[in-house]
Coordinates of C-alpha atoms in Angstrom, one line a residue:
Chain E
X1 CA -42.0 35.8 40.5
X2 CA -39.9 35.0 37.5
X3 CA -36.8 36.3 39.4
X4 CA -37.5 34.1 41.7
X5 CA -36.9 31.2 40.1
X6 CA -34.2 32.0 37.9
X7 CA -31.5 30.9 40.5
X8 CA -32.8 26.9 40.6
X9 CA -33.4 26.6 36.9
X10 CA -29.6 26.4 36.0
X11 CA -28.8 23.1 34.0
X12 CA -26.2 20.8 34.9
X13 CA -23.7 20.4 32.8
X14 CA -21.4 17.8 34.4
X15 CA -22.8 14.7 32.4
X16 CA -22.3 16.3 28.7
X17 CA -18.8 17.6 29.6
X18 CA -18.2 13.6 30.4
X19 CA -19.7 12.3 27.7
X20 CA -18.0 15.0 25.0
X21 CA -14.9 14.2 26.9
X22 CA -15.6 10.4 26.2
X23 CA -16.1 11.2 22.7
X24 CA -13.2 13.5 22.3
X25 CA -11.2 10.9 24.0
X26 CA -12.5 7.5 21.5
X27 CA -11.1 9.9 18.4
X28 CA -8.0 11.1 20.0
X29 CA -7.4 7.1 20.4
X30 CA -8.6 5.8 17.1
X31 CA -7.3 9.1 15.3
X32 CA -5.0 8.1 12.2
X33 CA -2.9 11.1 10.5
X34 CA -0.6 9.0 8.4
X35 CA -4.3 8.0 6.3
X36 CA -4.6 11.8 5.3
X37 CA -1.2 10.4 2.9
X38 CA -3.8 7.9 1.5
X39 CA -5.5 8.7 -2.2
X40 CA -9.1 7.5 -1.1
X41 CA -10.6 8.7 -4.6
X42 CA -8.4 5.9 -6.1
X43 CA -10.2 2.2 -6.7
X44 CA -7.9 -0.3 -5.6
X45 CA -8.2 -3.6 -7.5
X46 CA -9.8 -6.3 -5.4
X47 CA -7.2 -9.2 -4.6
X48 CA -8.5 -12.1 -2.1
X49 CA -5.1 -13.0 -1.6
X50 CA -4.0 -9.5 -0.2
X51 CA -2.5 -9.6 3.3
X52 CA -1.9 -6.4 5.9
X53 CA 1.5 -5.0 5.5
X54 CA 3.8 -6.4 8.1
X55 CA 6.6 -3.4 7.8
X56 CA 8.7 -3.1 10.8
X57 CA 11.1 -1.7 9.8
X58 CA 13.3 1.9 11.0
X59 CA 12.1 3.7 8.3
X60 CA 9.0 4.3 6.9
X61 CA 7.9 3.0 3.6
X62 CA 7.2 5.5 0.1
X63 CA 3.9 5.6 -0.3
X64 CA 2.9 6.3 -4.1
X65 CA -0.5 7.4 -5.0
X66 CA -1.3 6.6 -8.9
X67 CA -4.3 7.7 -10.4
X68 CA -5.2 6.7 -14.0
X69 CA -3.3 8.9 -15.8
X70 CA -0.2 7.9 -14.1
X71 CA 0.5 10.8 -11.8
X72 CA 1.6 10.8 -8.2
X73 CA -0.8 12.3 -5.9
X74 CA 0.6 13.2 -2.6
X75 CA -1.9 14.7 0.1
X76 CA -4.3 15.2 -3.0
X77 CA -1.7 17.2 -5.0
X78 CA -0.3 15.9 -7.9
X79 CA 3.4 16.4 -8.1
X80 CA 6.6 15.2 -10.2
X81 CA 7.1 11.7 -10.2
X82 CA 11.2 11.9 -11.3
X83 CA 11.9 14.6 -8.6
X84 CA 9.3 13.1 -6.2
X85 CA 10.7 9.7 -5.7
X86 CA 14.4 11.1 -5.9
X87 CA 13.9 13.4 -3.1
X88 CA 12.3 10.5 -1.2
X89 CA 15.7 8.3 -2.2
X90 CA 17.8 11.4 -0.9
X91 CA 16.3 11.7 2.0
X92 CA 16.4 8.0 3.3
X93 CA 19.6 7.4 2.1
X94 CA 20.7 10.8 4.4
X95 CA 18.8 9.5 7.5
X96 CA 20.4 5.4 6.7
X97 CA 23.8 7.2 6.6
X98 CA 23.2 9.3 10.0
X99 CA 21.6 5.7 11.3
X100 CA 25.1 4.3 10.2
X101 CA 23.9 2.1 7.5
X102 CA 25.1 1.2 4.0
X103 CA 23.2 3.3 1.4
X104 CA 25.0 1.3 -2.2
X105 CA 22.7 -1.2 -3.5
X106 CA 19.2 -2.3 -2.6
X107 CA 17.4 0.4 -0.1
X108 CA 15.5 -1.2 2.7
X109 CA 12.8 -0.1 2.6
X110 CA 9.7 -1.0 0.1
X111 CA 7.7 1.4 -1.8
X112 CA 3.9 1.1 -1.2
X113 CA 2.4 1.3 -4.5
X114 CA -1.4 2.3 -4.6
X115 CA -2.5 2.0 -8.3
X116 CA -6.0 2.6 -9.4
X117 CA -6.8 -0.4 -10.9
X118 CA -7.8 1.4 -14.3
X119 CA -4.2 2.8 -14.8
X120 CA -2.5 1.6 -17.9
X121 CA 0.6 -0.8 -17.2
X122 CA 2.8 1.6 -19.3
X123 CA 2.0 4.3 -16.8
X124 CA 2.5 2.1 -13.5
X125 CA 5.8 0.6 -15.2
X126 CA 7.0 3.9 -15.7
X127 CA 6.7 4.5 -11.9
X128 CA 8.6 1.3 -11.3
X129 CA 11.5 2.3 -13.2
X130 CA 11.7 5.1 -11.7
X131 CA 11.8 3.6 -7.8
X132 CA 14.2 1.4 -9.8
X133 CA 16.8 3.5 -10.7
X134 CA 17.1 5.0 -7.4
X135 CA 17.2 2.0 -5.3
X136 CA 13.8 0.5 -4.6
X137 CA 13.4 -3.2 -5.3
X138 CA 11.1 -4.0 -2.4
X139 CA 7.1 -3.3 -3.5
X140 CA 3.7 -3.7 -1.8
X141 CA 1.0 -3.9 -4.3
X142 CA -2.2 -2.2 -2.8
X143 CA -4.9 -4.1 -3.4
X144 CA -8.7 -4.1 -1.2
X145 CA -9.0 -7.8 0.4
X146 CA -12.5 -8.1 -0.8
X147 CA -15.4 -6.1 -2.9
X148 CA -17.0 -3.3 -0.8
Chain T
X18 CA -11.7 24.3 63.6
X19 CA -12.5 28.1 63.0
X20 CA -11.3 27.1 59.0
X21 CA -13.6 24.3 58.7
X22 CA -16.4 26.1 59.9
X23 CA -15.2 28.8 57.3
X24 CA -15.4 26.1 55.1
X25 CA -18.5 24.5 55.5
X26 CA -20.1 28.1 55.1
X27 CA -18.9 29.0 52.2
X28 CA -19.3 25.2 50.8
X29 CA -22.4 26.4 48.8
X30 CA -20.8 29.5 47.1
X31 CA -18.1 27.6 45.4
X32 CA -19.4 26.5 41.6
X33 CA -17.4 25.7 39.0
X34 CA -18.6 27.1 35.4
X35 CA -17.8 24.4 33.2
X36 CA -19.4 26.2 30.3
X37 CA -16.3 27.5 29.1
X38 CA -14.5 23.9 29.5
X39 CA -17.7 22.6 27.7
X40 CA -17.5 25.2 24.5
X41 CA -13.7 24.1 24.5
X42 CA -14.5 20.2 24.3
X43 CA -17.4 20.6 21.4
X44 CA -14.4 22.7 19.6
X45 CA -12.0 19.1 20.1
X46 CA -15.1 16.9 19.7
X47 CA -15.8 19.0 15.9
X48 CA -12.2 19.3 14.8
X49 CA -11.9 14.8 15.6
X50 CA -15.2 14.2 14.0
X51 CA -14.6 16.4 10.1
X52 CA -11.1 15.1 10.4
X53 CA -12.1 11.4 11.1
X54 CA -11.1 9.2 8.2
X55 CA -11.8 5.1 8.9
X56 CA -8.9 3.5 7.4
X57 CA -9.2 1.3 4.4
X58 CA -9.3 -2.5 4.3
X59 CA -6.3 -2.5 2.5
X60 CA -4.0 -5.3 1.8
X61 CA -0.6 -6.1 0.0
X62 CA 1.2 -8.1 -2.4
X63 CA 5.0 -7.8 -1.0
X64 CA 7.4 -8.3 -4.1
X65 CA 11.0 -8.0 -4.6
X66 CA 10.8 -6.8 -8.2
X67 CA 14.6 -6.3 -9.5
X68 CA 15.2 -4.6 -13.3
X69 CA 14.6 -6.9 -15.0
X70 CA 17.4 -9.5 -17.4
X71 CA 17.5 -9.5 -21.1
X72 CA 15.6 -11.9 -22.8
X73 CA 17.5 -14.9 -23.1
X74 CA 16.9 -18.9 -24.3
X75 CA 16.7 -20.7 -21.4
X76 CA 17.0 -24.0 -23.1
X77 CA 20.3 -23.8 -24.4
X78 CA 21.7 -22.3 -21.4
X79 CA 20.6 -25.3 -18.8
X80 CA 22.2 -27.6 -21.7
X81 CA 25.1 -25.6 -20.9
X82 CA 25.2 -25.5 -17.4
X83 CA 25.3 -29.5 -17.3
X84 CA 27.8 -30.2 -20.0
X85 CA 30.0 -28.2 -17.5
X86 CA 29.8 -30.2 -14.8
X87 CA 28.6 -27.0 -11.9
X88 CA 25.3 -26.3 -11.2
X89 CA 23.3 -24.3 -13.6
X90 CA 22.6 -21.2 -13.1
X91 CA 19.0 -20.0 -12.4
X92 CA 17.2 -17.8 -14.6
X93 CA 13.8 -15.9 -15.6
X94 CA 11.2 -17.8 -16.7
X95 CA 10.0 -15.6 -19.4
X96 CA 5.8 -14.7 -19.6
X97 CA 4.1 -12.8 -22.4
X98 CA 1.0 -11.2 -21.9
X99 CA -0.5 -9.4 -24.3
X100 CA -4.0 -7.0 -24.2
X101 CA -6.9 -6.2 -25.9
X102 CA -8.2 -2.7 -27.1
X103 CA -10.7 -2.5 -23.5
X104 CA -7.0 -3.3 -21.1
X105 CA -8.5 -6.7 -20.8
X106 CA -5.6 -9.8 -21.0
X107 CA -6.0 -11.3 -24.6
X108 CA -3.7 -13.9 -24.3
X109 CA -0.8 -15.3 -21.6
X110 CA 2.3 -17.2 -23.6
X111 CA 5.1 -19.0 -21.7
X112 CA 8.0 -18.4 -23.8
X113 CA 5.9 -19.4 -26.9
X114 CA 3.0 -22.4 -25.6
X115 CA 0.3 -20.5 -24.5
X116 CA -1.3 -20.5 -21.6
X117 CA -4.5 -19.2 -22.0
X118 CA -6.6 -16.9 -24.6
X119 CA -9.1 -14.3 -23.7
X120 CA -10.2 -12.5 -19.8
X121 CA -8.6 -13.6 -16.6
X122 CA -11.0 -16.2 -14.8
X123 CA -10.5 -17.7 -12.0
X124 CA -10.5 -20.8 -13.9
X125 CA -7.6 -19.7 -16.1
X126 CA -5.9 -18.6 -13.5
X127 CA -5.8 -21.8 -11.9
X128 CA -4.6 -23.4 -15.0
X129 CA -1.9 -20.7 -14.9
X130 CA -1.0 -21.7 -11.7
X131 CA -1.2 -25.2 -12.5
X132 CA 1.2 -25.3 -15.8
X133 CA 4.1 -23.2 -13.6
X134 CA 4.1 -25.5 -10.5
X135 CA 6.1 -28.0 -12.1
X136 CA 8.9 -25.6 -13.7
X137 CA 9.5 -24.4 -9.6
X138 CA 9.2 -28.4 -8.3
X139 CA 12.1 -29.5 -6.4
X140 CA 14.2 -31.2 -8.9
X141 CA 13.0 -28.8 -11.4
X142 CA 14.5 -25.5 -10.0
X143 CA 16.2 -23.5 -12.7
X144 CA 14.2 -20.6 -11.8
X145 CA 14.7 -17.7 -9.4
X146 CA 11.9 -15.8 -10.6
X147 CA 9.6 -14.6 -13.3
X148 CA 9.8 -11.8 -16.1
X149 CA 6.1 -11.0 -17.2
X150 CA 6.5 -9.0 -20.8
X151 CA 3.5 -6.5 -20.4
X152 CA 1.3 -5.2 -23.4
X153 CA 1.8 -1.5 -22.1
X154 CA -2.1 -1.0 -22.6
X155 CA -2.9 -4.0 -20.1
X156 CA -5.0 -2.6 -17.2
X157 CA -2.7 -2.6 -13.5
X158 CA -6.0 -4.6 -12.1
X159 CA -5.8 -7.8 -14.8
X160 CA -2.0 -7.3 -14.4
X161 CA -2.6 -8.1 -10.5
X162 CA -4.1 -11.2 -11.0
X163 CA -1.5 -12.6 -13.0
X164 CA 1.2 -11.4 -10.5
X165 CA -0.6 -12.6 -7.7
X166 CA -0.6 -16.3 -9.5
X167 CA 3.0 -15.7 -10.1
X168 CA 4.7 -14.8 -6.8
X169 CA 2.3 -17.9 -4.9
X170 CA 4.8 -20.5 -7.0
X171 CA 6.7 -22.3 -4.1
X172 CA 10.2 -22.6 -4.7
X173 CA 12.2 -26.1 -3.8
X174 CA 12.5 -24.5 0.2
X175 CA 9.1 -24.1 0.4
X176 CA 9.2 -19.8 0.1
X177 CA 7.4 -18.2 -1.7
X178 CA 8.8 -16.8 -5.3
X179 CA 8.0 -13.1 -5.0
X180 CA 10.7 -12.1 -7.5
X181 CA 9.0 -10.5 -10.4
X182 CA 9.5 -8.2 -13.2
X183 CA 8.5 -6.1 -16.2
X184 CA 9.4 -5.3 -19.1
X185 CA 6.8 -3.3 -21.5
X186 CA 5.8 -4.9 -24.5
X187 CA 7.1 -3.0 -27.9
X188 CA 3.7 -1.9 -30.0
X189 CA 2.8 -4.1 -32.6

Protein backbone atom coordinates (compact mmCIF):
# COMPACT_ATOMS: atom_id res chain seq x y z
CA UNK A 1 0.00 0.00 0.00
CA UNK A 2 2.80 2.18 1.14
CA UNK A 3 4.59 1.41 -2.20
CA UNK A 4 1.99 2.64 -3.71
CA UNK A 5 2.04 5.84 -2.83
CA UNK A 6 5.56 6.62 -2.66
CA UNK A 7 5.68 7.68 -6.39
CA UNK A 8 3.10 10.93 -5.84
CA UNK A 9 4.48 12.03 -2.52
CA UNK A 10 7.66 13.66 -4.12
CA UNK A 11 7.99 17.46 -3.05
CA UNK A 12 8.41 20.13 -5.34
CA UNK A 13 11.20 21.84 -5.23
CA UNK A 14 10.98 24.45 -8.00
CA UNK A 15 9.72 27.42 -5.60
CA UNK A 16 12.74 27.06 -2.89
CA UNK A 17 15.37 26.77 -5.67
CA UNK A 18 13.77 30.38 -6.75
CA UNK A 19 13.51 31.85 -3.75
CA UNK A 20 17.36 30.66 -2.54
CA UNK A 21 18.33 31.80 -5.95
CA UNK A 22 16.62 35.24 -5.13
CA UNK A 23 18.46 35.32 -1.98
CA UNK A 24 21.77 34.26 -3.31
CA UNK A 25 21.23 36.80 -5.93
CA UNK A 26 20.17 40.18 -3.26
CA UNK A 27 23.89 39.24 -1.52
CA UNK A 28 25.77 38.72 -4.68
CA UNK A 29 24.36 42.36 -5.40
CA UNK A 30 24.75 44.10 -2.14
CA UNK A 31 27.94 42.01 -1.35
CA UNK A 32 30.98 44.46 -0.31
CA UNK A 33 34.60 42.84 -0.06
CA UNK A 34 36.52 46.07 0.16
CA UNK A 35 34.55 46.38 3.97
CA UNK A 36 36.46 43.06 5.14
CA UNK A 37 39.62 46.12 4.98
CA UNK A 38 37.44 47.96 7.53
CA UNK A 39 38.46 47.64 11.57
CA UNK A 40 34.76 47.33 12.79
CA UNK A 41 36.08 46.67 16.50
CA UNK A 42 37.32 50.32 16.33
CA UNK A 43 34.78 53.35 17.81
CA UNK A 44 34.83 55.96 15.46
CA UNK A 45 34.21 59.43 17.04
CA UNK A 46 30.85 60.84 16.29
CA UNK A 47 31.13 64.01 14.01
CA UNK A 48 27.61 65.57 12.64
CA UNK A 49 29.46 67.34 10.17
CA UNK A 50 31.01 64.18 8.51
CA UNK A 51 30.20 63.78 4.76
CA UNK A 52 30.58 60.36 2.40
CA UNK A 53 33.90 60.27 0.76
CA UNK A 54 33.55 61.56 -2.69
CA UNK A 55 37.06 59.83 -4.07
CA UNK A 56 37.14 59.37 -7.69
CA UNK A 57 40.07 59.10 -8.30
CA UNK A 58 42.48 56.22 -10.53
CA UNK A 59 43.82 54.92 -7.56
CA UNK A 60 42.48 53.80 -4.50
CA UNK A 61 42.95 55.47 -1.32
CA UNK A 62 45.31 53.95 2.04
CA UNK A 63 43.13 52.88 4.33
CA UNK A 64 44.76 53.03 7.96
CA UNK A 65 43.10 51.18 10.76
CA UNK A 66 44.34 52.68 14.29
CA UNK A 67 43.38 51.13 17.36
CA UNK A 68 44.18 52.74 20.76
CA UNK A 69 47.47 51.85 21.17
CA UNK A 70 48.43 53.27 17.85
CA UNK A 71 48.91 50.24 15.77
CA UNK A 72 47.81 49.64 12.20
CA UNK A 73 45.46 46.84 11.75
CA UNK A 74 45.10 45.63 8.36
CA UNK A 75 42.39 42.70 7.74
CA UNK A 76 42.54 42.37 11.67
CA UNK A 77 46.34 41.87 11.73
CA UNK A 78 48.41 44.25 13.20
CA UNK A 79 51.39 45.00 11.17
CA UNK A 80 54.42 47.69 10.96
CA UNK A 81 53.29 51.08 10.54
CA UNK A 82 56.98 52.47 8.93
CA UNK A 83 57.14 49.48 6.43
CA UNK A 84 53.33 49.40 6.00
CA UNK A 85 52.75 52.79 4.65
CA UNK A 86 56.17 52.76 2.70
CA UNK A 87 55.20 49.76 0.87
CA UNK A 88 51.82 51.32 0.18
CA UNK A 89 53.94 54.66 -1.16
CA UNK A 90 56.12 52.20 -3.38
CA UNK A 91 53.60 50.70 -4.75
CA UNK A 92 51.39 53.69 -5.94
CA UNK A 93 54.15 55.55 -6.89
CA UNK A 94 55.17 52.21 -9.31
CA UNK A 95 51.54 52.01 -10.72
CA UNK A 96 51.42 56.45 -11.13
CA UNK A 97 54.75 55.87 -13.06
CA UNK A 98 53.36 52.83 -15.36
CA UNK A 99 49.99 55.28 -15.55
CA UNK A 100 52.61 57.95 -16.87
CA UNK A 101 52.22 60.29 -13.97
CA UNK A 102 54.60 62.43 -11.92
CA UNK A 103 55.46 60.66 -8.69
CA UNK A 104 57.87 63.96 -6.91
CA UNK A 105 55.88 65.92 -4.62
CA UNK A 106 52.41 65.53 -3.24
CA UNK A 107 50.81 61.89 -4.06
CA UNK A 108 47.25 61.95 -5.20
CA UNK A 109 45.75 60.10 -3.51
CA UNK A 110 44.46 60.69 0.27
CA UNK A 111 45.00 58.29 3.08
CA UNK A 112 41.72 57.29 4.86
CA UNK A 113 42.44 57.50 8.46
CA UNK A 114 40.13 55.36 10.85
CA UNK A 115 41.25 56.32 14.45
CA UNK A 116 39.47 54.96 17.41
CA UNK A 117 38.47 57.83 19.00
CA UNK A 118 40.25 56.84 22.36
CA UNK A 119 43.75 56.87 20.72
CA UNK A 120 46.17 59.32 22.11
CA UNK A 121 47.12 62.25 19.63
CA UNK A 122 50.89 61.33 20.07
CA UNK A 123 50.01 58.00 18.66
CA UNK A 124 47.74 59.23 15.65
CA UNK A 125 50.45 62.13 14.95
CA UNK A 126 52.97 59.61 14.72
CA UNK A 127 50.96 57.97 11.85
CA UNK A 128 50.71 61.26 10.20
CA UNK A 129 54.21 61.83 9.97
CA UNK A 130 54.79 58.90 8.78
CA UNK A 131 52.09 59.27 5.52
CA UNK A 132 54.07 62.51 5.66
CA UNK A 133 57.33 61.66 4.82
CA UNK A 134 56.39 59.50 2.12
CA UNK A 135 54.08 61.76 0.28
CA UNK A 136 50.62 61.83 1.63
CA UNK A 137 49.17 65.27 2.34
CA UNK A 138 45.59 64.49 1.43
CA UNK A 139 43.53 62.89 4.67
CA UNK A 140 39.96 61.72 5.35
CA UNK A 141 39.18 61.77 8.94
CA UNK A 142 36.71 58.77 9.73
CA UNK A 143 34.25 59.79 11.76
CA UNK A 144 30.31 58.00 12.29
CA UNK A 145 27.69 60.84 11.12
CA UNK A 146 25.64 60.35 14.14
CA UNK A 147 25.48 58.22 17.57
CA UNK A 148 24.29 54.57 16.98
CA UNK B 1 5.21 13.73 -36.98
CA UNK B 2 6.55 10.21 -35.86
CA UNK B 3 9.15 12.54 -33.40
CA UNK B 4 6.47 14.46 -31.87
CA UNK B 5 4.47 11.60 -31.12
CA UNK B 6 7.85 10.23 -29.71
CA UNK B 7 7.80 13.23 -27.89
CA UNK B 8 4.63 13.64 -26.43
CA UNK B 9 5.12 9.88 -25.01
CA UNK B 10 7.98 10.35 -23.36
CA UNK B 11 6.79 13.99 -22.08
CA UNK B 12 6.10 12.44 -18.62
CA UNK B 13 9.43 10.63 -18.16
CA UNK B 14 11.59 13.59 -18.39
CA UNK B 15 12.20 15.23 -14.61
CA UNK B 16 14.74 17.29 -13.81
CA UNK B 17 16.37 16.65 -10.21
CA UNK B 18 17.02 19.97 -8.96
CA UNK B 19 18.19 18.60 -5.61
CA UNK B 20 21.59 18.71 -6.49
CA UNK B 21 21.14 22.43 -7.99
CA UNK B 22 19.34 23.10 -4.64
CA UNK B 23 22.24 21.66 -2.14
CA UNK B 24 24.63 23.82 -4.46
CA UNK B 25 22.47 27.21 -3.95
CA UNK B 26 22.08 26.73 0.14
CA UNK B 27 26.10 26.27 -0.14
CA UNK B 28 26.15 30.18 -2.09
CA UNK B 29 23.15 31.26 0.00
CA UNK B 30 25.46 30.17 3.52
CA UNK B 31 28.82 31.29 2.25
CA UNK B 32 26.85 35.28 1.34
CA UNK B 33 24.98 35.21 4.51
CA UNK B 34 28.36 34.47 7.36
CA UNK B 35 30.28 36.64 4.97
CA UNK B 36 27.65 39.53 4.89
CA UNK B 37 29.02 42.67 6.60
CA UNK B 38 26.45 45.97 6.31
CA UNK B 39 28.73 48.68 5.81
CA UNK B 40 29.23 51.40 8.26
CA UNK B 41 27.55 54.91 8.30
CA UNK B 42 30.74 56.28 7.93
CA UNK B 43 31.64 59.81 7.01
CA UNK B 44 34.78 62.02 6.43
CA UNK B 45 36.59 65.08 7.22
CA UNK B 46 38.75 65.66 3.86
CA UNK B 47 42.01 67.68 4.80
CA UNK B 48 45.02 68.71 3.14
CA UNK B 49 47.32 68.46 6.11
CA UNK B 50 51.04 69.61 4.96
CA UNK B 51 54.19 69.24 7.69
CA UNK B 52 53.72 71.68 9.30
CA UNK B 53 55.97 75.52 9.48
CA UNK B 54 58.05 76.60 12.40
CA UNK B 55 56.50 78.62 14.84
CA UNK B 56 56.86 82.01 13.78
CA UNK B 57 55.44 85.78 15.05
CA UNK B 58 53.03 86.56 12.78
CA UNK B 59 52.70 90.14 13.84
CA UNK B 60 55.96 91.34 12.97
CA UNK B 61 55.94 89.61 9.70
CA UNK B 62 52.54 91.25 8.22
CA UNK B 63 54.31 94.71 9.53
CA UNK B 64 56.88 93.52 7.22
CA UNK B 65 55.06 92.51 4.34
CA UNK B 66 53.45 96.20 4.06
CA UNK B 67 56.43 98.32 4.70
CA UNK B 68 57.56 96.58 1.50
CA UNK B 69 55.13 97.57 -0.69
CA UNK B 70 54.04 93.48 -2.14
CA UNK B 71 51.51 91.64 -0.71
CA UNK B 72 52.20 89.85 2.45
CA UNK B 73 52.62 86.66 2.55
CA UNK B 74 50.14 84.23 4.21
CA UNK B 75 50.90 82.24 7.17
CA UNK B 76 49.73 79.73 10.02
CA UNK B 77 47.60 80.96 12.34
CA UNK B 78 49.06 79.24 15.31
CA UNK B 79 46.48 77.19 18.01
CA UNK B 80 47.48 75.73 21.38
CA UNK B 81 45.61 73.08 22.85
CA UNK B 82 46.51 71.67 25.77
CA UNK B 83 44.91 68.32 27.75
CA UNK B 84 43.96 67.13 30.93
CA UNK B 85 45.09 63.91 32.78
CA UNK B 86 41.47 61.96 31.43
CA UNK B 87 42.54 63.19 27.24
CA UNK B 88 39.91 65.74 27.75
CA UNK B 89 40.87 69.55 26.14
CA UNK B 90 41.83 71.68 29.17
CA UNK B 91 42.33 74.78 27.51
CA UNK B 92 42.43 76.15 23.55
CA UNK B 93 44.99 79.48 23.20
CA UNK B 94 45.23 81.45 19.99
CA UNK B 95 48.78 82.36 20.01
CA UNK B 96 48.47 83.48 23.72
CA UNK B 97 44.43 84.93 24.26
CA UNK B 98 42.62 82.04 25.10
CA UNK B 99 39.92 80.81 23.67
CA UNK B 100 38.25 78.68 25.98
CA UNK B 101 39.10 76.61 29.35
CA UNK B 102 37.87 73.25 30.26
CA UNK B 103 35.71 70.25 27.80
CA UNK B 104 34.66 70.80 24.28
CA UNK B 105 30.88 71.97 24.24
CA UNK B 106 29.12 72.77 21.63
CA UNK B 107 28.86 76.04 23.01
CA UNK B 108 32.66 76.57 23.09
CA UNK B 109 32.94 75.44 20.01
CA UNK B 110 30.91 77.90 18.60
CA UNK B 111 32.76 80.55 20.24
CA UNK B 112 35.81 78.99 18.71
CA UNK B 113 34.30 79.27 15.58
CA UNK B 114 33.19 82.63 16.24
CA UNK B 115 36.65 84.36 17.46
CA UNK B 116 38.49 82.80 13.94
CA UNK B 117 35.84 84.00 11.43
CA UNK B 118 37.19 87.38 11.48
CA UNK B 119 41.12 86.47 11.11
CA UNK B 120 39.82 84.45 7.57
CA UNK B 121 37.21 87.64 6.53
CA UNK B 122 37.91 89.13 3.22
CA UNK B 123 40.10 91.99 3.95
CA UNK B 124 41.50 90.06 6.73
CA UNK B 125 43.22 87.14 4.81
CA UNK B 126 46.72 86.63 6.00
CA UNK B 127 46.07 83.15 6.57
CA UNK B 128 46.34 79.94 4.48
CA UNK B 129 45.69 77.66 7.15
CA UNK B 130 45.93 76.56 10.73
CA UNK B 131 48.75 74.87 12.96
CA UNK B 132 46.95 73.34 16.04
CA UNK B 133 49.95 72.52 18.73
CA UNK B 134 48.59 69.22 20.32
CA UNK B 135 49.08 68.16 24.09
CA UNK B 136 50.29 64.60 22.82
CA UNK B 137 47.93 63.06 25.53
CA UNK B 138 44.74 64.82 23.94
CA UNK B 139 42.21 62.12 22.92
CA UNK B 140 41.91 61.84 18.59
CA UNK B 141 37.92 62.24 19.34
CA UNK B 142 38.23 65.93 21.30
CA UNK B 143 40.99 66.57 18.73
CA UNK B 144 38.17 66.06 16.00
CA UNK B 145 35.99 68.56 17.18
CA UNK B 146 38.44 71.20 17.17
CA UNK B 147 39.60 70.27 13.58
CA UNK B 148 36.28 70.05 12.37
CA UNK B 149 35.71 73.90 13.68
CA UNK B 150 38.92 74.68 12.06
CA UNK B 151 38.77 73.55 8.44
CA UNK B 152 34.65 75.02 8.26
CA UNK B 153 36.61 78.81 8.36
CA UNK B 154 35.67 80.26 4.86
CA UNK B 155 38.47 81.76 3.20
CA UNK B 156 38.01 85.29 1.17
CA UNK B 157 36.71 82.89 -2.15
CA UNK B 158 34.34 81.37 -0.21
CA UNK B 159 36.28 77.58 0.07
CA UNK B 160 36.60 76.06 2.66
CA UNK B 161 40.10 76.21 4.69
CA UNK B 162 40.86 72.50 5.06
CA UNK B 163 44.69 73.11 5.47
CA UNK B 164 45.62 71.89 8.86
CA UNK B 165 48.41 70.75 10.89
CA UNK B 166 50.22 69.27 13.92
CA UNK B 167 52.73 69.69 15.78
CA UNK B 168 52.96 67.64 19.34
CA UNK B 169 53.19 69.58 22.22
CA UNK B 170 56.70 69.22 24.23
CA UNK B 171 55.81 67.72 27.98
CA UNK B 172 55.55 70.07 30.55
Amino acid sequence: MSHGSSEGAEPDLTPMLDMVFQLVTFFMLVINFKGAALDQTLQLPVLGSARPLEWKGEFEPLVLNIDQDGHIKVYGAVVDPEKHIAREAAELKAQLKAAGQPTTGELPVPVVMRSDKATKFHLVNRIIQLCQENGYQQFSLSAMTGKE
Amino acid sequence: MSRRRHRRKNKSAVKLNVTAMLDMAFQLLSFFILTFRPAPVEGHLSLNMPPPVPLTNVATEVIAGKEGGGIAPLHALHLFVTATETGEVAQVRLESAILSSGRLTPGTLAGIDRRLQPLFARGNAIYDRIQIEVDRDLRYEELLKLVDVCAQQKLPDGTSLGKVSFVEMRPR
